[in-house]
Amino acid sequence: MKKGARLLLICLLFCCVPMKVEAAEDVDFDTEREEMLRYLEDEDVFGDLEGLAKQETGITFSQLTGLIAENGVMGSLREIGDYVLQSLIGEIRTNRQNMIHILVLVLLFCVLQNFLE
């Protein structure tokens, strides 16, 4: 879960880095965005983050940057939130048996402590 939080922090920092941009008169933003994403994929800029992101959240880093590029940060927050929620639910399902064991132990210790008093 710590890795997922780090990944989310890296994504947010990546989106908040200020860049100076000058637009020409006739700029096709869709073409520019596709070229930028193709370049990032070809250069394997996010190679290490791809596997980590896929493992933790179910979405690759390139898909995440594509969502942000298409919808903007505010537009893609809902979809990112859905992935984070699904990751959280998956963690709960994975660790459900451990949580039940801990709960049973806590209840047993509470009962035993009441006998000691």
Backbone as CSV, one residue per row, in Angstrom:
resi,resn,N_x,N_y,N_z,CA_x,CA_y,CA_z,C_x,C_y,C_z
1,MET,0.826,-1.181,0.000,0.000,0.000,0.000,0.869,1.242,0.000
2,LYS,2.052,1.147,0.639,2.963,2.285,0.658,3.440,2.600,-0.752
3,LYS,3.627,1.558,-1.558,4.076,1.778,-2.930,3.018,2.523,-3.736
4,GLY,1.766,2.189,-3.504,0.673,2.872,-4.198,0.609,4.335,-3.819
5,ALA,0.838,4.643,-2.553,0.831,6.038,-2.111,1.995,6.789,-2.727
6,ARG,3.170,6.131,-2.790,4.321,6.779,-3.433,4.052,7.028,-4.912
7,LEU,3.441,6.060,-5.566,3.134,6.198,-6.983,2.172,7.355,-7.225
8,LEU,1.152,7.457,-6.382,0.200,8.550,-6.511,0.879,9.887,-6.279
9,LEU,1.784,9.954,-5.306,2.513,11.188,-5.040,3.391,11.565,-6.227
10,ILE,4.059,10.593,-6.820,4.900,10.856,-7.990,4.050,11.370,-9.140
11,CYS,2.887,10.760,-9.341,1.991,11.197,-10.418,1.525,12.633,-10.199
12,LEU,1.160,12.945,-8.966,0.709,14.298,-8.666,1.834,15.306,-8.834
13,LEU,3.042,14.934,-8.401,4.180,15.827,-8.587,4.493,16.016,-10.074
14,PHE,4.372,14.943,-10.829,4.633,15.018,-12.266,3.664,15.983,-12.943
15,CYS,2.415,15.983,-12.483,1.400,16.838,-13.084,1.517,18.287,-12.646
16,CYS,2.161,18.528,-11.521,2.218,19.881,-10.970,3.517,20.606,-11.305
17,VAL,4.404,19.974,-12.049,5.670,20.620,-12.396,5.401,21.701,-13.422
18,PRO,5.768,22.945,-13.107,5.501,24.028,-14.060,6.424,23.937,-15.274
19,MET,5.854,24.176,-16.430,6.624,24.170,-17.660,6.243,25.405,-18.465
20,LYS,7.215,25.988,-19.115,6.951,27.126,-19.966,6.566,26.596,-21.343
21,VAL,5.398,27.009,-21.808,4.871,26.513,-23.076,4.491,27.704,-23.932
22,GLU,4.957,27.676,-25.153,4.576,28.710,-26.104,3.894,28.025,-27.280
23,ALA,2.704,28.455,-27.603,1.929,27.827,-28.671,2.057,28.636,-29.960
24,ALA,2.158,27.920,-31.062,2.125,28.559,-32.365,0.665,28.866,-32.699
25,GLU,0.451,29.544,-33.795,-0.914,29.922,-34.149,-1.781,28.712,-34.482
26,ASP,-1.269,27.801,-35.263,-2.051,26.625,-35.669,-1.443,25.371,-35.052
27,VAL,-1.879,25.070,-33.849,-1.366,23.903,-33.145,-2.492,22.885,-33.005
28,ASP,-2.204,21.677,-33.431,-3.157,20.584,-33.256,-2.753,19.838,-31.986
29,PHE,-3.466,20.119,-30.908,-3.096,19.568,-29.611,-3.236,18.050,-29.570
30,ASP,-4.195,17.501,-30.287,-4.351,16.042,-30.300,-3.124,15.373,-30.906
31,THR,-2.625,15.919,-31.998,-1.442,15.370,-32.649,-0.224,15.518,-31.748
32,GLU,-0.086,16.678,-31.141,1.045,16.921,-30.239,1.016,15.959,-29.049
33,ARG,-0.159,15.755,-28.479,-0.298,14.861,-27.340,0.064,13.434,-27.741
34,GLU,-0.425,12.986,-28.888,-0.121,11.634,-29.348,1.366,11.464,-29.617
35,GLU,2.004,12.476,-30.201,3.436,12.401,-30.455,4.221,12.338,-29.148
36,MET,3.797,13.126,-28.158,4.479,13.128,-26.879,4.342,11.770,-26.189
37,LEU,3.140,11.223,-26.192,2.934,9.915,-25.558,3.692,8.816,-26.289
38,ARG,3.738,8.886,-27.626,4.507,7.911,-28.411,5.985,8.000,-28.075
39,TYR,6.485,9.242,-27.946,7.896,9.437,-27.592,8.198,8.832,-26.231
40,LEU,7.326,9.078,-25.259,7.542,8.545,-23.915,7.528,7.019,-23.916
41,GLU,6.655,6.428,-24.709,6.596,4.970,-24.797,7.807,4.415,-25.543
42,ASP,8.222,5.082,-26.629,9.365,4.604,-27.404,10.660,4.677,-26.601
43,GLU,10.825,5.730,-25.832,12.044,5.917,-25.055,12.021,5.118,-23.760
44,ASP,10.892,4.508,-23.443,10.730,3.727,-22.215,11.130,4.557,-20.995
45,VAL,10.620,5.788,-20.967,10.933,6.716,-19.887,10.410,6.208,-18.556
46,PHE,9.247,5.604,-18.564,8.613,5.163,-17.331,8.667,3.655,-17.163
47,GLY,9.707,3.016,-17.654,9.801,1.559,-17.632,9.646,0.953,-16.252
48,ASP,10.340,1.488,-15.259,10.254,0.934,-13.905,8.902,1.212,-13.277
49,LEU,8.323,2.350,-13.595,7.037,2.704,-13.001,5.891,1.901,-13.591
50,GLU,6.054,1.422,-14.811,4.973,0.665,-15.457,4.599,-0.575,-14.655
51,GLY,5.597,-1.378,-14.323,5.329,-2.612,-13.586,4.805,-2.357,-12.187
52,LEU,5.397,-1.371,-11.522,4.959,-1.040,-10.164,3.524,-0.529,-10.169
53,ALA,3.214,0.339,-11.104,1.865,0.894,-11.167,0.849,-0.188,-11.508
54,LYS,1.171,-1.050,-12.444,0.249,-2.121,-12.836,0.002,-3.069,-11.669
55,GLN,1.062,-3.366,-10.927,0.943,-4.285,-9.799,0.123,-3.662,-8.674
56,GLU,0.320,-2.401,-8.389,-0.327,-1.768,-7.243,-1.754,-1.303,-7.537
57,THR,-1.988,-0.723,-8.712,-3.285,-0.088,-8.957,-4.067,-0.693,-10.103
58,GLY,-3.442,-1.519,-10.931,-4.152,-2.101,-12.060,-4.146,-1.211,-13.289
59,ILE,-3.468,-0.079,-13.227,-3.358,0.813,-14.374,-1.877,1.128,-14.563
60,THR,-1.422,1.119,-15.812,-0.023,1.405,-16.062,0.213,2.905,-16.023
61,PHE,1.462,3.270,-15.859,1.807,4.683,-15.766,1.520,5.405,-17.081
62,SER,1.740,4.731,-18.204,1.452,5.370,-19.495,-0.047,5.574,-19.679
63,GLN,-0.869,4.633,-19.172,-2.319,4.841,-19.228,-2.716,6.031,-18.354
64,LEU,-2.069,6.155,-17.216,-2.353,7.269,-16.313,-1.984,8.601,-16.959
65,THR,-0.812,8.676,-17.558,-0.431,9.922,-18.232,-1.328,10.183,-19.430
66,GLY,-1.768,9.136,-20.106,-2.701,9.317,-21.216,-4.032,9.871,-20.749
67,LEU,-4.535,9.371,-19.612,-5.777,9.898,-19.039,-5.638,11.375,-18.701
68,ILE,-4.527,11.720,-18.079,-4.316,13.115,-17.694,-4.158,13.990,-18.932
69,ALA,-3.468,13.475,-19.944,-3.280,14.248,-21.168,-4.601,14.471,-21.898
70,GLU,-5.474,13.475,-21.891,-6.748,13.595,-22.597,-7.767,14.434,-21.831
71,ASN,-7.893,14.173,-20.533,-8.963,14.792,-19.755,-8.491,15.912,-18.842
72,GLY,-7.205,16.115,-18.718,-6.689,17.070,-17.756,-6.672,16.433,-16.375
73,VAL,-6.043,17.108,-15.443,-5.912,16.551,-14.099,-7.277,16.433,-13.434
74,MET,-8.066,17.488,-13.485,-9.360,17.475,-12.802,-10.332,16.494,-13.470
75,GLY,-10.259,16.375,-14.775,-11.155,15.471,-15.485,-10.849,14.006,-15.235
76,SER,-9.598,13.698,-14.943,-9.223,12.298,-14.761,-9.172,11.883,-13.289
77,LEU,-9.446,12.797,-12.376,-9.402,12.443,-10.955,-10.421,11.365,-10.600
78,ARG,-11.581,11.406,-11.205,-12.600,10.396,-10.908,-12.110,9.009,-11.323
79,GLU,-11.546,8.901,-12.514,-11.054,7.605,-12.979,-9.875,7.129,-12.139
80,ILE,-8.991,8.050,-11.769,-7.862,7.690,-10.921,-8.378,7.246,-9.552
81,GLY,-9.372,7.950,-9.032,-9.971,7.577,-7.754,-10.592,6.194,-7.809
82,ASP,-11.213,5.855,-8.940,-11.783,4.505,-9.094,-10.694,3.443,-9.039
83,TYR,-9.553,3.708,-9.696,-8.451,2.743,-9.650,-7.902,2.598,-8.233
84,VAL,-7.770,3.714,-7.526,-7.270,3.659,-6.155,-8.256,2.894,-5.267
85,LEU,-9.555,3.154,-5.448,-10.573,2.451,-4.668,-10.533,0.948,-4.944
86,GLN,-10.409,0.575,-6.203,-10.319,-0.842,-6.548,-9.071,-1.478,-5.934
87,SER,-7.970,-0.732,-5.913,-6.748,-1.235,-5.296,-6.947,-1.438,-3.802
88,LEU,-7.617,-0.494,-3.143,-7.889,-0.610,-1.714,-8.788,-1.808,-1.419
89,ILE,-9.827,-1.981,-2.217,-10.729,-3.122,-2.039,-9.969,-4.432,-2.259
90,GLY,-9.084,-4.450,-3.234,-8.271,-5.642,-3.473,-7.369,-5.971,-2.294
91,GLU,-6.786,-4.936,-1.680,-5.944,-5.158,-0.502,-6.766,-5.711,0.658
92,ILE,-7.961,-5.181,0.839,-8.826,-5.663,1.920,-9.202,-7.122,1.681
93,ARG,-9.534,-7.462,0.442,-9.879,-8.855,0.122,-8.691,-9.776,0.348
94,THR,-7.511,-9.309,-0.034,-6.306,-10.124,0.122,-6.002,-10.382,1.594
95,ASN,-6.187,-9.366,2.423,-5.810,-9.477,3.829,-6.998,-9.727,4.750
96,ARG,-8.121,-10.120,4.205,-9.321,-10.331,5.006,-9.111,-11.393,6.082
97,GLN,-8.497,-12.496,5.730,-8.302,-13.570,6.698,-7.393,-13.112,7.837
98,ASN,-6.348,-12.358,7.539,-5.471,-11.842,8.588,-6.227,-10.898,9.516
99,MET,-7.086,-10.053,8.945,-7.870,-9.133,9.774,-8.828,-9.898,10.676
100,ILE,-9.419,-10.984,10.178,-10.323,-11.802,10.993,-9.550,-12.451,12.137
101,HIS,-8.346,-12.953,11.860,-7.523,-13.550,12.911,-7.183,-12.522,13.982
102,ILE,-6.831,-11.335,13.571,-6.501,-10.281,14.533,-7.726,-9.934,15.372
103,LEU,-8.874,-9.829,14.748,-10.102,-9.509,15.470,-10.441,-10.595,16.496
104,VAL,-10.298,-11.859,16.113,-10.569,-12.963,17.035,-9.592,-12.918,18.210
105,LEU,-8.312,-12.662,17.931,-7.327,-12.571,19.013,-7.637,-11.424,19.958
106,VAL,-8.037,-10.285,19.431,-8.388,-9.139,20.269,-9.566,-9.486,21.165
107,LEU,-10.575,-10.127,20.597,-11.740,-10.513,21.407,-11.358,-11.512,22.494
108,LEU,-10.519,-12.494,22.158,-10.073,-13.469,23.156,-9.280,-12.805,24.277
109,PHE,-8.384,-11.902,23.909,-7.598,-11.216,24.925,-8.468,-10.323,25.808
110,CYS,-9.501,-9.730,25.242,-10.426,-8.922,26.046,-11.159,-9.791,27.059
111,VAL,-11.613,-10.941,26.620,-12.307,-11.860,27.523,-11.359,-12.342,28.625
112,LEU,-10.144,-12.738,28.252,-9.164,-13.205,29.233,-8.777,-12.106,30.219
113,GLN,-8.666,-10.892,29.744,-8.331,-9.779,30.618,-9.443,-9.532,31.626
114,ASN,-10.690,-9.705,31.221,-11.800,-9.546,32.160,-11.779,-10.628,33.239
115,PHE,-11.304,-11.834,32.922,-11.177,-12.883,33.928,-10.085,-12.542,34.938
116,LEU,-9.035,-11.870,34.484,-7.941,-11.524,35.379,-8.309,-10.421,36.354
117,GLU,-9.238,-9.582,36.000,-9.598,-8.453,36.870,-10.537,-8.868,37.891
